[in-house]
Amino acid sequence: MSLNLFPPTRAEATARLAAFLPHAGKSYAKLRNHDPGPDAPAHVSRLSPYVRHRVVTEAELVRAAVDRHGEGPAEKFIQEVFWRTYWKGWLELRPGVWDDYCAAREAARAQAGGNASLAGRLASAEGARTGIDCFDHWVRELTGTGYLHNHARMWFASIWIFTLKLPWELGADFFLRHLLDGDPASNTLSWRWVGGLQTRGKTYLARADNIAAHTGERFNPQGQLAQEALPLDGPLPPVPRPISPGPRLGKDGGRTGLLVFDDDVDVQCLSDRVAPVAVAAASSAALRSDVPVSGQVQDFVAAVLDDSLSRLSVPGARLRDQVMVPHGIDEAVRDWARDHALDRVVARHVPVGPGRELADRIARALAQDGISFVQEMRAYDARAWPLATKGFFPFRKHIPDLTAALGASD
Ligand SMILES: Cc1cc2nc3c(=O)[nH]c(=O)nc-3n(C[C@H](O)[C@H](O)[C@H](O)COP(=O)(O)OP(=O)(O)OC[C@H]3O[C@@H](n4cnc5c(N)ncnc54)[C@H](O)[C@@H]3O)c2cc1C
């Protein structure tokens, strides 16, 4: 496996953003739904593996698009970036939806273990042996490159749920194990949306003519796809909980260690404010699933964390040159904190998902030594996430204000 298509560095991410910017205006709005395939130039940015880990931030993307095109012509691109922000906020306000997904994923896997027909259909889907050419191609593209075009993700999820009649949670899990941008919010909630659980009763049906038209006739699965998409059954989402941005951190907490998580590797600003004496990184990639996550994803995440540490300038601090992984992390993080006689450990706010699971474990391990673990929410997240109480359309009304409010620390 290789990361040739997505070199895991900020230098690559910023070069990619610069190369894409001329196309982020009207041509993006017109062509973004076309998927020419992995070997042809894309009409979309293919920046998501970087944005997912904040190698580049949403704020940087929005600002760059506005500077280049103005808000009007860049409206569609800006809106798509805010879809990511909206999904993050929506899940942050309803963490139980992630827990329910994890429980249902494990139940579905157990069910497949005891049902030969389901297990066989699952194996042929994951093994690219369904006989539906486009679907089998997307399985190979996903596992080979770690990326799929948004429209291909929609068709894929729809075929998985309505044609192959497989549990949606195992499809979402297959994505999370293989996508370099695998994200607990965008992924879980998009799968729920396709299945009719997110916008209640509204499903997404993949159609052969739509696939043919938007893949330049590379595929045309006439007669192979389900003709209807009845909404899946599930409980109503919980009422949103309030979230608070927490304290804005300064230098006044004693000997400080900075911990960089893979949800947000952009920590220079925070580091400048808290003046850490030690810095370390923690990867939650292996926790994206209850079964092994692809080596490509784990390598990519480890490498973006390494790149983040190597770019960080922290006078006098000792950088840990190795990225800590969930196995044995409780001891590793306590050893690190003891080695540096830390009074507190600080991190960027770790959002709901595998990162939060890891952060909670780390907080418990540090508490045993009386060391506090404090997370700080970015101003961008603190402004936008509480607005994700309803659907995207009410949220969208806030985009002009959220764009106008962008500042240097976002
Ligand atoms: C079933 C399904 C599963 C998905 N799983 C993930 C996932 O695990 N992680 C993930 O980051 N995205 C996910 N998406 C959203 C979307 O497909 C990807 O973010 C997008 O394809 C990224 O490609 P790009 O960077 O070329 O996007 P561009 O079109 O260039 O968009 C720029 C940026 O905007 C954001 N964005 C664009 N479209 C969306 C969208 N529909 N939802 C959320 N953010 C968006 C991304 O950060 C992206 O990098 C999923 C969509 C579906 C339908």
Short mmCIF file of C-alpha atoms and ligand atoms in Angstrom, two decimals, residues 28 44-48 51 61 77 80-81 83-84 87 147-150 153-154 157 175 179 181-183 186-187 190-191, ligand 1:
data_model
loop_
_atom_site.label_atom_id
_atom_site.label_comp_id
_atom_site.label_asym_id
_atom_site.label_seq_id
_atom_site.Cartn_x
_atom_site.Cartn_y
_atom_site.Cartn_z
CA TYR A 28 -16.92 23.73 -8.96
CA VAL A 44 -13.25 18.56 -6.59
CA SER A 45 -10.34 19.38 -4.32
CA ARG A 46 -9.52 15.91 -2.91
CA LEU A 47 -8.49 17.79 0.23
CA SER A 48 -10.65 15.83 2.67
CA VAL A 51 -9.19 18.74 6.34
CA LEU A 61 -10.36 26.75 2.85
CA PHE A 77 -17.60 25.34 -2.32
CA GLU A 80 -19.69 22.09 1.11
CA VAL A 81 -16.95 22.94 3.59
CA TRP A 83 -21.39 20.63 5.57
CA ARG A 84 -18.37 19.17 7.32
CA TRP A 87 -21.99 17.36 10.73
CA TYR A 147 -10.61 8.04 -1.12
CA LEU A 148 -13.91 8.12 -3.07
CA HIS A 149 -15.68 11.02 -4.77
CA ASN A 150 -18.74 12.28 -2.83
CA ARG A 153 -19.98 7.52 -1.77
CA MET A 154 -23.69 8.29 -2.16
CA ALA A 157 -24.07 3.60 0.31
CA PHE A 175 -15.76 3.24 4.88
CA LEU A 179 -11.15 6.20 4.01
CA ASP A 181 -10.72 11.06 5.71
CA GLY A 182 -12.83 8.55 7.73
CA ASP A 183 -14.74 10.79 10.12
CA SER A 186 -19.46 13.08 8.24
CA ASN A 187 -19.45 9.33 7.70
CA SER A 190 -24.11 10.69 5.69
CA TRP A 191 -24.87 6.96 5.84
C1 LIG B 1 -21.90 7.89 2.56
C2 LIG B 1 -20.94 9.03 2.74
C3 LIG B 1 -19.87 8.90 3.63
C4 LIG B 1 -18.99 9.98 3.82
N1 LIG B 1 -17.95 9.82 4.70
C5 LIG B 1 -17.10 10.86 4.92
C6 LIG B 1 -16.03 10.74 5.85
O1 LIG B 1 -15.84 9.71 6.50
N2 LIG B 1 -15.18 11.82 6.01
C7 LIG B 1 -15.36 12.97 5.30
O2 LIG B 1 -14.55 13.90 5.48
N3 LIG B 1 -16.38 13.11 4.44
C8 LIG B 1 -17.26 12.11 4.23
N4 LIG B 1 -18.27 12.25 3.33
C9 LIG B 1 -18.50 13.58 2.72
C10 LIG B 1 -17.84 13.82 1.36
O3 LIG B 1 -18.09 12.74 0.52
C11 LIG B 1 -16.33 14.05 1.44
O4 LIG B 1 -16.01 14.99 2.45
C12 LIG B 1 -15.85 14.58 0.09
O5 LIG B 1 -16.09 13.60 -0.89
C13 LIG B 1 -14.42 14.94 0.18
O6 LIG B 1 -13.86 15.13 -1.09
P1 LIG B 1 -13.16 16.48 -1.50
O7 LIG B 1 -12.17 16.89 -0.47
O8 LIG B 1 -12.65 16.30 -2.88
O9 LIG B 1 -14.41 17.45 -1.45
P2 LIG B 1 -14.65 18.91 -2.06
O10 LIG B 1 -15.88 18.82 -2.90
O11 LIG B 1 -13.45 19.48 -2.68
O12 LIG B 1 -15.06 19.74 -0.77
C14 LIG B 1 -14.13 20.48 0.03
C15 LIG B 1 -14.26 20.04 1.48
O13 LIG B 1 -15.56 20.25 1.96
C16 LIG B 1 -15.96 19.18 2.83
N5 LIG B 1 -17.11 18.47 2.22
C17 LIG B 1 -17.44 18.43 0.91
N6 LIG B 1 -18.58 17.72 0.73
C18 LIG B 1 -18.95 17.32 1.95
C19 LIG B 1 -20.06 16.55 2.44
N7 LIG B 1 -21.02 16.10 1.63
N8 LIG B 1 -20.14 16.31 3.77
C20 LIG B 1 -19.19 16.78 4.62
N9 LIG B 1 -18.13 17.51 4.21
C21 LIG B 1 -18.02 17.77 2.91
C22 LIG B 1 -14.76 18.26 2.95
O14 LIG B 1 -14.01 18.58 4.09
C23 LIG B 1 -13.99 18.56 1.68
O15 LIG B 1 -12.61 18.30 1.79
C24 LIG B 1 -19.18 11.19 3.11
C25 LIG B 1 -20.25 11.31 2.21
C26 LIG B 1 -21.11 10.24 2.03
C27 LIG B 1 -22.25 10.39 1.05
#
